[in-house]
Amino acid sequence: MIVWPQRIEGPCLRVLPPKEMAELMASLDAMPNGDRNKTILKRIIGAESTQVTLDKAGRICVPEEMTRAAGIEDEATLVGLLDRFEIWDPARYEKVKAADAVMATEAFKMME
């Protein structure tokens, strides 16, 4: 689980299965050592991520400091991304959803 700061609307929590996390780490390692972004990304992802495990009911426990960092308080919205999912503050996600809707037509052209 990573505090993912990529959106202008604010961060969310991105939950990746172990295979996807390994691929993310491999893509970071493949970046040139002279690229300052490599160190920045490794530092941020290393500091803002944690490994979570499923309990017997298939649930994860989200660390409180991560929910605070993502602006999540009483409620959360889970959003599937096919191979991973995100956990959002509901009001923040509504803004993201509206922004995505504006870009959807252009994005779906890539699928044709």
MMTF fields as JSON, N, C-alpha, C and O atoms, coordinates in Angstrom:
{
  "mmtfVersion": "1.0.0",
  "mmtfProducer": "UNKNOWN",
  "numBonds": 447,
  "numAtoms": 448,
  "numGroups": 112,
  "numChains": 1,
  "numModels": 1,
  "chainsPerModel": [1],
  "groupsPerChain": [112],
  "chainIdList": ["A"],
  "bondAtomList": [4, 2, 8, 6, 12, 10, 16, 14, 20, 18, 24, 22, 28, 26, 32, 30, 36, 34, 40, 38, 44, 42, 48, 46, 52, 50, 56, 54, 60, 58, 64, 62, 68, 66, 72, 70, 76, 74, 80, 78, 84, 82, 88, 86, 92, 90, 96, 94, 100, 98, 104, 102, 108, 106, 112, 110, 116, 114, 120, 118, 124, 122, 128, 126, 132, 130, 136, 134, 140, 138, 144, 142, 148, 146, 152, 150, 156, 154, 160, 158, 164, 162, 168, 166, 172, 170, 176, 174, 180, 178, 184, 182, 188, 186, 192, 190, 196, 194, 200, 198, 204, 202, 208, 206, 212, 210, 216, 214, 220, 218, 224, 222, 228, 226, 232, 230, 236, 234, 240, 238, 244, 242, 248, 246, 252, 250, 256, 254, 260, 258, 264, 262, 268, 266, 272, 270, 276, 274, 280, 278, 284, 282, 288, 286, 292, 290, 296, 294, 300, 298, 304, 302, 308, 306, 312, 310, 316, 314, 320, 318, 324, 322, 328, 326, 332, 330, 336, 334, 340, 338, 344, 342, 348, 346, 352, 350, 356, 354, 360, 358, 364, 362, 368, 366, 372, 370, 376, 374, 380, 378, 384, 382, 388, 386, 392, 390, 396, 394, 400, 398, 404, 402, 408, 406, 412, 410, 416, 414, 420, 418, 424, 422, 428, 426, 432, 430, 436, 434, 440, 438, 444, 442],
  "bondOrderList": [1, 1, 1, 1, 1, 1, 1, 1, 1, 1, 1, 1, 1, 1, 1, 1, 1, 1, 1, 1, 1, 1, 1, 1, 1, 1, 1, 1, 1, 1, 1, 1, 1, 1, 1, 1, 1, 1, 1, 1, 1, 1, 1, 1, 1, 1, 1, 1, 1, 1, 1, 1, 1, 1, 1, 1, 1, 1, 1, 1, 1, 1, 1, 1, 1, 1, 1, 1, 1, 1, 1, 1, 1, 1, 1, 1, 1, 1, 1, 1, 1, 1, 1, 1, 1, 1, 1, 1, 1, 1, 1, 1, 1, 1, 1, 1, 1, 1, 1, 1, 1, 1, 1, 1, 1, 1, 1, 1, 1, 1, 1],
  "groupList": [{"groupName": "MET", "atomNameList": ["N", "CA", "C", "O"], "elementList": ["N", "C", "C", "O"], "formalChargeList": [0, 0, 0, 0], "bondAtomList": [1, 0, 2, 1, 3, 2], "bondOrderList": [1, 1, 2], "singleLetterCode": "M", "chemCompType": "L-PEPTIDE LINKING"}, {"groupName": "ILE", "atomNameList": ["N", "CA", "C", "O"], "elementList": ["N", "C", "C", "O"], "formalChargeList": [0, 0, 0, 0], "bondAtomList": [1, 0, 2, 1, 3, 2], "bondOrderList": [1, 1, 2], "singleLetterCode": "I", "chemCompType": "L-PEPTIDE LINKING"}, {"groupName": "VAL", "atomNameList": ["N", "CA", "C", "O"], "elementList": ["N", "C", "C", "O"], "formalChargeList": [0, 0, 0, 0], "bondAtomList": [1, 0, 2, 1, 3, 2], "bondOrderList": [1, 1, 2], "singleLetterCode": "V", "chemCompType": "L-PEPTIDE LINKING"}, {"groupName": "TRP", "atomNameList": ["N", "CA", "C", "O"], "elementList": ["N", "C", "C", "O"], "formalChargeList": [0, 0, 0, 0], "bondAtomList": [1, 0, 2, 1, 3, 2], "bondOrderList": [1, 1, 2], "singleLetterCode": "W", "chemCompType": "L-PEPTIDE LINKING"}, {"groupName": "PRO", "atomNameList": ["N", "CA", "C", "O"], "elementList": ["N", "C", "C", "O"], "formalChargeList": [0, 0, 0, 0], "bondAtomList": [1, 0, 2, 1, 3, 2], "bondOrderList": [1, 1, 2], "singleLetterCode": "P", "chemCompType": "L-PEPTIDE LINKING"}, {"groupName": "GLN", "atomNameList": ["N", "CA", "C", "O"], "elementList": ["N", "C", "C", "O"], "formalChargeList": [0, 0, 0, 0], "bondAtomList": [1, 0, 2, 1, 3, 2], "bondOrderList": [1, 1, 2], "singleLetterCode": "Q", "chemCompType": "L-PEPTIDE LINKING"}, {"groupName": "ARG", "atomNameList": ["N", "CA", "C", "O"], "elementList": ["N", "C", "C", "O"], "formalChargeList": [0, 0, 0, 0], "bondAtomList": [1, 0, 2, 1, 3, 2], "bondOrderList": [1, 1, 2], "singleLetterCode": "R", "chemCompType": "L-PEPTIDE LINKING"}, {"groupName": "GLU", "atomNameList": ["N", "CA", "C", "O"], "elementList": ["N", "C", "C", "O"], "formalChargeList": [0, 0, 0, 0], "bondAtomList": [1, 0, 2, 1, 3, 2], "bondOrderList": [1, 1, 2], "singleLetterCode": "E", "chemCompType": "L-PEPTIDE LINKING"}, {"groupName": "GLY", "atomNameList": ["N", "CA", "C", "O"], "elementList": ["N", "C", "C", "O"], "formalChargeList": [0, 0, 0, 0], "bondAtomList": [1, 0, 2, 1, 3, 2], "bondOrderList": [1, 1, 2], "singleLetterCode": "G", "chemCompType": "PEPTIDE LINKING"}, {"groupName": "CYS", "atomNameList": ["N", "CA", "C", "O"], "elementList": ["N", "C", "C", "O"], "formalChargeList": [0, 0, 0, 0], "bondAtomList": [1, 0, 2, 1, 3, 2], "bondOrderList": [1, 1, 2], "singleLetterCode": "C", "chemCompType": "L-PEPTIDE LINKING"}, {"groupName": "LEU", "atomNameList": ["N", "CA", "C", "O"], "elementList": ["N", "C", "C", "O"], "formalChargeList": [0, 0, 0, 0], "bondAtomList": [1, 0, 2, 1, 3, 2], "bondOrderList": [1, 1, 2], "singleLetterCode": "L", "chemCompType": "L-PEPTIDE LINKING"}, {"groupName": "LYS", "atomNameList": ["N", "CA", "C", "O"], "elementList": ["N", "C", "C", "O"], "formalChargeList": [0, 0, 0, 0], "bondAtomList": [1, 0, 2, 1, 3, 2], "bondOrderList": [1, 1, 2], "singleLetterCode": "K", "chemCompType": "L-PEPTIDE LINKING"}, {"groupName": "ALA", "atomNameList": ["N", "CA", "C", "O"], "elementList": ["N", "C", "C", "O"], "formalChargeList": [0, 0, 0, 0], "bondAtomList": [1, 0, 2, 1, 3, 2], "bondOrderList": [1, 1, 2], "singleLetterCode": "A", "chemCompType": "L-PEPTIDE LINKING"}, {"groupName": "SER", "atomNameList": ["N", "CA", "C", "O"], "elementList": ["N", "C", "C", "O"], "formalChargeList": [0, 0, 0, 0], "bondAtomList": [1, 0, 2, 1, 3, 2], "bondOrderList": [1, 1, 2], "singleLetterCode": "S", "chemCompType": "L-PEPTIDE LINKING"}, {"groupName": "ASP", "atomNameList": ["N", "CA", "C", "O"], "elementList": ["N", "C", "C", "O"], "formalChargeList": [0, 0, 0, 0], "bondAtomList": [1, 0, 2, 1, 3, 2], "bondOrderList": [1, 1, 2], "singleLetterCode": "D", "chemCompType": "L-PEPTIDE LINKING"}, {"groupName": "ASN", "atomNameList": ["N", "CA", "C", "O"], "elementList": ["N", "C", "C", "O"], "formalChargeList": [0, 0, 0, 0], "bondAtomList": [1, 0, 2, 1, 3, 2], "bondOrderList": [1, 1, 2], "singleLetterCode": "N", "chemCompType": "L-PEPTIDE LINKING"}, {"groupName": "THR", "atomNameList": ["N", "CA", "C", "O"], "elementList": ["N", "C", "C", "O"], "formalChargeList": [0, 0, 0, 0], "bondAtomList": [1, 0, 2, 1, 3, 2], "bondOrderList": [1, 1, 2], "singleLetterCode": "T", "chemCompType": "L-PEPTIDE LINKING"}, {"groupName": "PHE", "atomNameList": ["N", "CA", "C", "O"], "elementList": ["N", "C", "C", "O"], "formalChargeList": [0, 0, 0, 0], "bondAtomList": [1, 0, 2, 1, 3, 2], "bondOrderList": [1, 1, 2], "singleLetterCode": "F", "chemCompType": "L-PEPTIDE LINKING"}, {"groupName": "TYR", "atomNameList": ["N", "CA", "C", "O"], "elementList": ["N", "C", "C", "O"], "formalChargeList": [0, 0, 0, 0], "bondAtomList": [1, 0, 2, 1, 3, 2], "bondOrderList": [1, 1, 2], "singleLetterCode": "Y", "chemCompType": "L-PEPTIDE LINKING"}],
  "groupTypeList": [0, 1, 2, 3, 4, 5, 6, 1, 7, 8, 4, 9, 10, 6, 2, 10, 4, 4, 11, 7, 0, 12, 7, 10, 0, 12, 13, 10, 14, 12, 0, 4, 15, 8, 14, 6, 15, 11, 16, 1, 10, 11, 6, 1, 1, 8, 12, 7, 13, 16, 5, 2, 16, 10, 14, 11, 12, 8, 6, 1, 9, 2, 4, 7, 7, 0, 16, 6, 12, 12, 8, 1, 7, 14, 7, 12, 16, 10, 2, 8, 10, 10, 14, 6, 17, 7, 1, 3, 14, 4, 12, 6, 18, 7, 11, 2, 11, 12, 12, 14, 12, 2, 0, 12, 16, 7, 12, 17, 11, 0, 0, 7],
  "groupIdList": [1, 2, 3, 4, 5, 6, 7, 8, 9, 10, 11, 12, 13, 14, 15, 16, 17, 18, 19, 20, 21, 22, 23, 24, 25, 26, 27, 28, 29, 30, 31, 32, 33, 34, 35, 36, 37, 38, 39, 40, 41, 42, 43, 44, 45, 46, 47, 48, 49, 50, 51, 52, 53, 54, 55, 56, 57, 58, 59, 60, 61, 62, 63, 64, 65, 66, 67, 68, 69, 70, 71, 72, 73, 74, 75, 76, 77, 78, 79, 80, 81, 82, 83, 84, 85, 86, 87, 88, 89, 90, 91, 92, 93, 94, 95, 96, 97, 98, 99, 100, 101, 102, 103, 104, 105, 106, 107, 108, 109, 110, 111, 112],
  "secStructList": [7, 3, 3, 3, 7, 7, 1, 6, 6, 7, 7, 3, 3, 3, 3, 7, 7, 2, 2, 2, 2, 2, 2, 2, 2, 2, 2, 2, 2, 2, 1, 7, 6, 6, 7, 2, 2, 2, 2, 2, 2, 2, 2, 2, 2, 2, 2, 1, 5, 7, 7, 7, 7, 7, 7, 6, 6, 1, 7, 7, 7, 7, 7, 2, 2, 2, 2, 2, 2, 6, 6, 7, 7, 1, 7, 7, 3, 3, 3, 3, 7, 1, 1, 1, 3, 3, 3, 3, 7, 2, 2, 2, 2, 2, 2, 2, 2, 2, 2, 2, 2, 2, 2, 2, 2, 2, 2, 2, 2, 6, 6, 7],
  "xCoordList": [0.858, 0.0, 0.909, 1.887, 0.561, 1.372, 0.472, -0.63, 0.936, 0.272, 0.679, 1.845, -0.302, -0.034, -0.375, -1.552, 0.644, 0.404, 0.219, 0.407, -0.139, -0.09, -1.164, -0.953, -2.294, -3.407, -3.399, -3.03, -3.812, -3.936, -5.009, -4.953, -5.983, -7.071, -6.59, -7.279, -5.441, -4.877, -4.534, -4.938, -3.785, -3.358, -4.465, -5.492, -4.223, -5.073, -4.149, -2.933, -4.711, -3.915, -4.01, -5.111, -2.897, -2.881, -2.412, -1.364, -3.196, -2.905, -2.535, -3.335, -1.316, -0.808, -0.566, -0.071, -0.913, -0.541, 0.983, 1.645, 1.547, 3.008, 3.681, 4.735, 3.08, 3.687, 3.78, 4.798, 2.723, 2.72, 3.72, 4.363, 3.856, 4.831, 6.243, 7.096, 6.49, 7.805, 8.097, 9.227, 7.08, 7.262, 7.535, 8.355, 6.849, 7.107, 8.546, 9.234, 9.004, 10.383, 11.382, 12.415, 11.079, 11.978, 12.043, 13.11, 10.903, 10.916, 11.708, 12.369, 11.648, 12.471, 13.947, 14.771, 14.293, 15.691, 16.243, 17.443, 15.37, 15.807, 16.096, 16.728, 15.646, 15.916, 17.411, 18.07, 17.958, 19.394, 19.738, 18.98, 20.884, 21.294, 21.486, 21.352, 21.792, 21.984, 20.678, 20.701, 19.562, 18.257, 17.81, 17.549, 17.725, 17.325, 15.944, 15.665, 15.073, 13.729, 13.774, 12.914, 14.771, 14.892, 15.024, 14.307, 15.928, 16.135, 14.92, 14.522, 14.331, 13.141, 12.008, 11.396, 11.722, 10.64, 10.917, 10.021, 12.152, 12.483, 12.338, 11.865, 12.743, 12.647, 11.182, 10.784, 10.389, 8.982, 8.222, 7.505, 8.371, 7.654, 8.128, 7.32, 9.416, 9.937, 9.403, 9.088, 9.298, 8.831, 7.315, 6.795, 6.602, 5.144, 4.426, 3.27, 5.102, 4.448, 4.648, 5.556, 3.775, 3.876, 3.263, 2.37, 3.748, 3.171, 2.022, 2.175, 0.885, -0.27, -0.622, -0.33, -1.247, -1.647, -3.15, -3.777, -3.702, -5.132, -5.384, -4.603, -6.491, -6.884, -7.683, -7.823, -8.201, -8.908, -10.156, -10.613, -10.72, -11.915, -11.567, -12.464, -10.257, -9.845, -9.77, -9.766, -9.711, -9.657, -8.225, -7.393, -7.96, -6.675, -6.922, -7.994, -5.93, -5.995, -5.156, -3.962, -5.777, -5.086, -4.492, -5.224, -3.179, -2.561, -3.134, -3.368, -3.352, -3.972, -3.186, -3.781, -1.864, -1.068, -1.245, -1.126, -1.53, -1.752, -3.127, -3.265, -4.139, -5.461, -5.41, -6.02, -4.698, -4.56, -3.871, -4.309, -2.795, -2.046, -2.907, -2.711, -3.869, -4.753, -6.046, -6.919, -6.178, -7.364, -8.618, -9.731, -8.452, -9.598, -9.954, -9.103, -11.236, -11.66, -12.672, -12.279, -13.958, -14.997, -15.378, -15.718, -15.323, -15.724, -14.628, -13.784, -14.66, -13.694, -14.401, -15.417, -13.846, -14.34, -13.242, -12.108, -13.59, -12.648, -12.869, -14.005, -11.793, -11.877, -10.948, -9.737, -11.52, -10.728, -10.016, -10.581, -8.782, -7.99, -7.537, -6.422, -8.382, -8.137, -7.086, -7.412, -5.833, -4.781, -4.368, -3.415, -5.069, -4.803, -6.027, -6.992, -6.028, -7.146, -6.668, -5.567, -7.504, -7.212, -8.268, -9.412, -7.858, -8.758, -8.743, -7.693, -9.931, -10.065, -10.965, -11.859, -10.72, -11.711, -12.854, -12.596, -14.115, -15.22, -15.352, -15.573, -15.223, -15.363, -14.222, -14.432, -13.028, -11.871, -12.062, -11.747, -12.58, -12.777, -13.829, -13.697, -14.848, -15.857, -15.21, -15.59, -14.234, -13.506, -12.665, -12.599, -12.033, -11.229, -12.123, -11.781, -13.266, -14.213, -14.698, -14.82, -14.971, -15.403, -14.282, -14.53, -13.058, -11.92, -11.694, -11.396, -11.834, -11.684, -12.742, -12.453, -13.964, -15.058, -14.748, -15.088, -14.107, -13.736, -12.733, -12.78, -11.832, -10.77, -11.132, -10.376, -12.27, -12.613, -12.672, -12.15, -13.287, -13.419, -12.047, -11.83, -11.13, -9.781, -9.058, -8.364, -9.219, -8.556, -9.038, -8.233, -10.344, -10.875, -10.459, -10.51, -10.05, -9.535, -8.286, -7.997, -7.537, -6.312, -6.642, -5.774, -7.882, -8.288, -8.7, -8.838, -8.894, -9.361, -8.233, -8.464],
  "yCoordList": [-1.157, 0.0, 1.226, 1.297, 2.186, 3.393, 4.621, 4.626, 5.661, 6.96, 7.511, 7.83, 7.62, 7.95, 9.413, 9.771, 10.27, 11.717, 12.255, 13.451, 11.422, 11.786, 12.764, 13.459, 12.855, 13.661, 15.063, 15.253, 16.051, 17.425, 17.539, 18.435, 16.633, 16.653, 16.226, 16.455, 15.621, 15.161, 13.689, 12.996, 13.204, 11.809, 10.83, 11.184, 9.589, 8.462, 7.364, 7.545, 6.248, 5.069, 4.104, 3.752, 3.68, 2.715, 1.377, 1.288, 0.35, -0.986, -1.878, -2.093, -2.387, -3.238, -4.646, -4.814, -5.663, -7.026, -7.155, -6.347, -8.159, -8.306, -8.285, -7.671, -8.95, -8.983, -7.578, -7.219, -6.786, -5.428, -4.54, -3.689, -4.731, -3.954, -4.304, -3.425, -5.588, -6.017, -5.392, -4.982, -5.317, -4.693, -3.193, -2.644, -2.532, -1.107, -0.915, -0.011, -1.751, -1.643, -1.908, -1.244, -2.871, -3.184, -2.018, -1.712, -1.368, -0.222, 0.936, 1.67, 1.104, 2.143, 1.793, 2.659, 0.525, 0.103, 0.245, 0.456, 0.128, 0.221, 1.655, 1.873, 2.631, 4.028, 4.297, 3.688, 5.2, 5.506, 6.038, 6.813, 5.617, 6.064, 7.574, 8.153, 8.21, 9.658, 10.448, 11.672, 9.784, 10.444, 10.766, 9.862, 12.059, 12.469, 11.947, 11.706, 11.77, 11.254, 9.857, 9.498, 9.07, 7.714, 7.764, 7.061, 8.583, 8.686, 9.27, 8.8, 10.287, 10.908, 9.895, 9.759, 9.187, 8.201, 7.073, 6.66, 6.57, 5.492, 5.963, 5.215, 7.194, 7.724, 7.893, 7.473, 8.508, 8.747, 7.43, 7.215, 6.553, 5.281, 4.448, 3.797, 4.467, 3.732, 4.266, 3.488, 5.577, 6.191, 6.165, 6.139, 6.171, 6.294, 4.997, 5.021, 3.872, 2.593, 1.63, 1.776, 0.655, -0.402, -1.669, -1.62, -2.79, -4.069, -4.395, -4.341, -4.729, -5.117, -6.56, -7.05, -7.218, -8.602, -8.72, -7.9, -9.74, -10.013, -10.775, -11.646, -10.434, -11.233, -12.446, -12.642, -13.252, -14.475, -14.191, -15.057, -12.982, -12.61, -11.916, -11.49, -11.799, -11.176, -9.661, -9.003, -9.095, -7.64, -7.202, -7.984, -5.94, -5.353, -4.294, -3.692, -4.081, -3.015, -1.861, -2.022, -0.713, 0.449, 1.258, 1.694, 1.461, 2.226, 3.648, 4.305, 4.103, 5.41, 6.558, 7.496, 6.498, 7.594, 7.679, 8.757, 6.545, 6.551, 7.133, 7.872, 6.803, 7.388, 8.896, 9.64, 9.346, 10.799, 11.441, 12.482, 10.818, 11.366, 11.46, 12.348, 10.534, 10.526, 11.303, 11.325, 11.937, 12.744, 11.915, 12.422, 10.658, 9.773, 9.837, 9.647, 10.11, 10.209, 9.126, 8.019, 9.416, 8.485, 7.45, 6.317, 7.827, 6.94, 6.899, 7.791, 5.837, 5.683, 5.116, 4.43, 5.414, 4.875, 3.995, 4.44, 2.732, 1.815, 1.875, 1.791, 2.021, 2.134, 1.093, 1.125, 0.179, -0.851, -0.324, 0.455, -0.745, -0.389, -1.649, -1.696, -2.653, -3.947, -4.777, -5.85, -4.314, -5.095, -4.554, -5.05, -3.554, -2.929, -2.144, -2.11, -1.513, -0.639, 0.548, 0.548, 1.546, 2.762, 2.96, 2.527, 3.622, 3.984, 5.509, 6.125, 6.107, 7.56, 8.118, 7.433, 9.353, 10.15, 10.346, 10.742, 10.085, 10.151, 11.498, 11.515, 12.603, 13.912, 14.142, 14.672, 13.741, 13.882, 13.009, 13.431, 11.785, 10.905, 11.458, 11.279, 12.112, 12.704, 13.701, 13.778, 14.47, 15.417, 14.664, 15.059, 13.593, 12.78, 12.159, 12.149, 11.643, 11.018, 12.018, 11.673, 13.241, 14.283, 14.616, 14.778, 14.718, 15.009, 13.852, 14.076, 12.616, 11.452, 11.436, 11.082, 11.818, 11.827, 12.771, 12.488, 13.884, 14.849, 14.232, 14.493, 13.419, 12.832, 11.471, 10.936, 10.907, 9.53, 9.308, 8.308, 10.207, 10.025, 9.896, 9.013, 10.767, 10.725, 9.458, 8.829, 9.083, 7.891, 6.636, 5.762, 6.54, 5.34, 5.244, 4.156, 6.338, 6.284, 5.423, 4.818, 5.364, 4.557, 3.066, 2.252, 2.705, 1.309, 0.792, -0.417, 1.667, 1.269, 0.828, 0.462],
  "zCoordList": [0.0, 0.0, 0.0, 0.744, -0.852, -1.016, -0.929, -1.479, -0.239, -0.325, -1.687, -1.918, -2.587, -3.988, -4.242, -4.296, -4.4, -4.49, -5.898, -6.119, -6.846, -8.259, -8.708, -9.702, -8.038, -8.526, -7.931, -6.772, -8.741, -8.271, -7.19, -6.348, -7.214, -6.236, -4.852, -3.858, -4.783, -3.521, -3.591, -4.525, -2.599, -2.636, -2.304, -1.725, -2.69, -2.324, -1.829, -1.781, -1.469, -1.131, -2.296, -2.719, -2.809, -3.909, -3.353, -2.713, -3.603, -3.087, -4.267, -5.177, -4.232, -5.303, -4.775, -3.661, -5.569, -5.182, -5.231, -5.882, -4.553, -4.513, -5.887, -6.049, -6.876, -8.22, -8.814, -9.405, -8.658, -9.205, -8.468, -9.084, -7.154, -6.388, -6.841, -6.962, -7.092, -7.582, -8.945, -9.21, -9.813, -11.127, -10.996, -11.732, -10.06, -9.813, -9.353, -9.829, -8.436, -7.943, -9.066, -9.15, -9.922, -11.039, -12.026, -12.559, -12.27, -13.191, -12.606, -13.34, -11.294, -10.653, -10.748, -11.043, -10.499, -10.586, -11.992, -12.17, -13.003, -14.401, -14.827, -15.86, -14.05, -14.394, -14.259, -13.416, -15.076, -14.973, -13.583, -13.0, -13.06, -11.733, -11.651, -10.573, -12.755, -12.77, -12.786, -12.658, -12.939, -12.995, -11.564, -10.77, -11.246, -9.895, -9.52, -8.345, -10.527, -10.252, -9.646, -8.842, -10.028, -9.492, -7.972, -7.261, -7.482, -6.037, -5.344, -4.278, -5.941, -5.349, -5.246, -4.186, -6.326, -6.317, -5.332, -4.595, -5.312, -4.379, -2.931, -2.075, -2.665, -1.31, -0.899, 0.188, -1.771, -1.43, -1.312, -0.334, -2.293, -2.25, -1.059, -0.398, -0.789, 0.363, 1.682, 2.583, 1.805, 3.052, 3.189, 4.305, 2.069, 2.092, 1.74, 1.316, 1.913, 1.619, 2.784, 3.602, 2.821, 3.816, 3.25, 2.405, 3.721, 3.307, 4.246, 5.466, 3.683, 4.489, 4.151, 3.061, 5.099, 4.88, 5.07, 5.741, 4.477, 4.61, 5.907, 6.292, 6.577, 7.731, 7.24, 6.033, 8.155, 7.773, 6.953, 6.206, 7.08, 6.328, 5.002, 4.275, 4.681, 3.427, 3.484, 2.443, 4.688, 4.853, 5.13, 5.591, 4.84, 5.215, 6.273, 6.332, 7.096, 8.085, 7.536, 7.283, 7.356, 6.799, 7.955, 8.843, 7.95, 9.026, 9.121, 8.106, 10.344, 10.58, 9.957, 9.425, 10.016, 9.439, 7.926, 7.345, 7.288, 5.842, 5.505, 4.531, 6.304, 6.043, 6.236, 5.468, 7.241, 7.447, 6.246, 5.756, 5.774, 4.638, 3.383, 2.553, 3.247, 2.074, 2.313, 1.445, 3.472, 3.749, 4.001, 3.86, 4.369, 4.606, 6.087, 6.956, 6.357, 7.752, 8.099, 8.467, 7.99, 8.43, 7.382, 7.722, 6.121, 5.034, 3.988, 3.908, 3.18, 2.099, 0.878, 0.989, -0.281, -1.54, -2.129, -2.307, -2.433, -3.073, -4.576, -5.043, -5.332, -6.779, -7.398, -7.184, -8.158, -8.816, -10.044, -10.812, -10.226, -11.405, -12.138, -12.66, -12.179, -12.817, -12.083, -11.575, -12.012, -11.372, -10.01, -9.408, -9.527, -8.231, -7.845, -8.608, -6.691, -6.359, -5.554, -5.003, -5.498, -4.749, -3.678, -3.816, -2.61, -1.525, -1.446, -1.262, -1.589, -1.679, -0.589, -0.091, -0.23, 0.479, -0.512, -1.648, -0.131, -1.097, -1.822, -3.033, -1.122, -1.777, -2.769, -3.86, -2.381, -3.279, -4.511, -5.624, -4.322, -5.469, -6.431, -7.641, -5.936, -6.833, -7.773, -8.941, -7.288, -8.146, -9.18, -10.344, -8.75, -9.666, -10.729, -11.912, -10.302, -11.23, -12.277, -13.453, -11.863, -12.806, -13.787, -14.982, -13.293, -14.176, -15.146, -16.319, -14.665, -15.541, -16.635, -17.778, -16.288, -17.267, -18.424, -19.573, -18.118, -19.164, -20.127, -21.329, -19.604, -20.42, -21.015, -21.825, -20.627, -21.002, -22.512, -23.004, -23.244, -24.695, -25.345, -26.174, -24.972, -25.527, -25.09, -25.889, -23.827, -23.305, -24.03, -24.354, -24.286, -24.942, -26.398, -26.974, -27.01, -28.383, -28.449, -29.482, -27.34, -27.29, -27.345, -27.662, -27.04, -27.019, -28.401, -28.587, -29.345, -30.671, -31.564, -32.716]
}
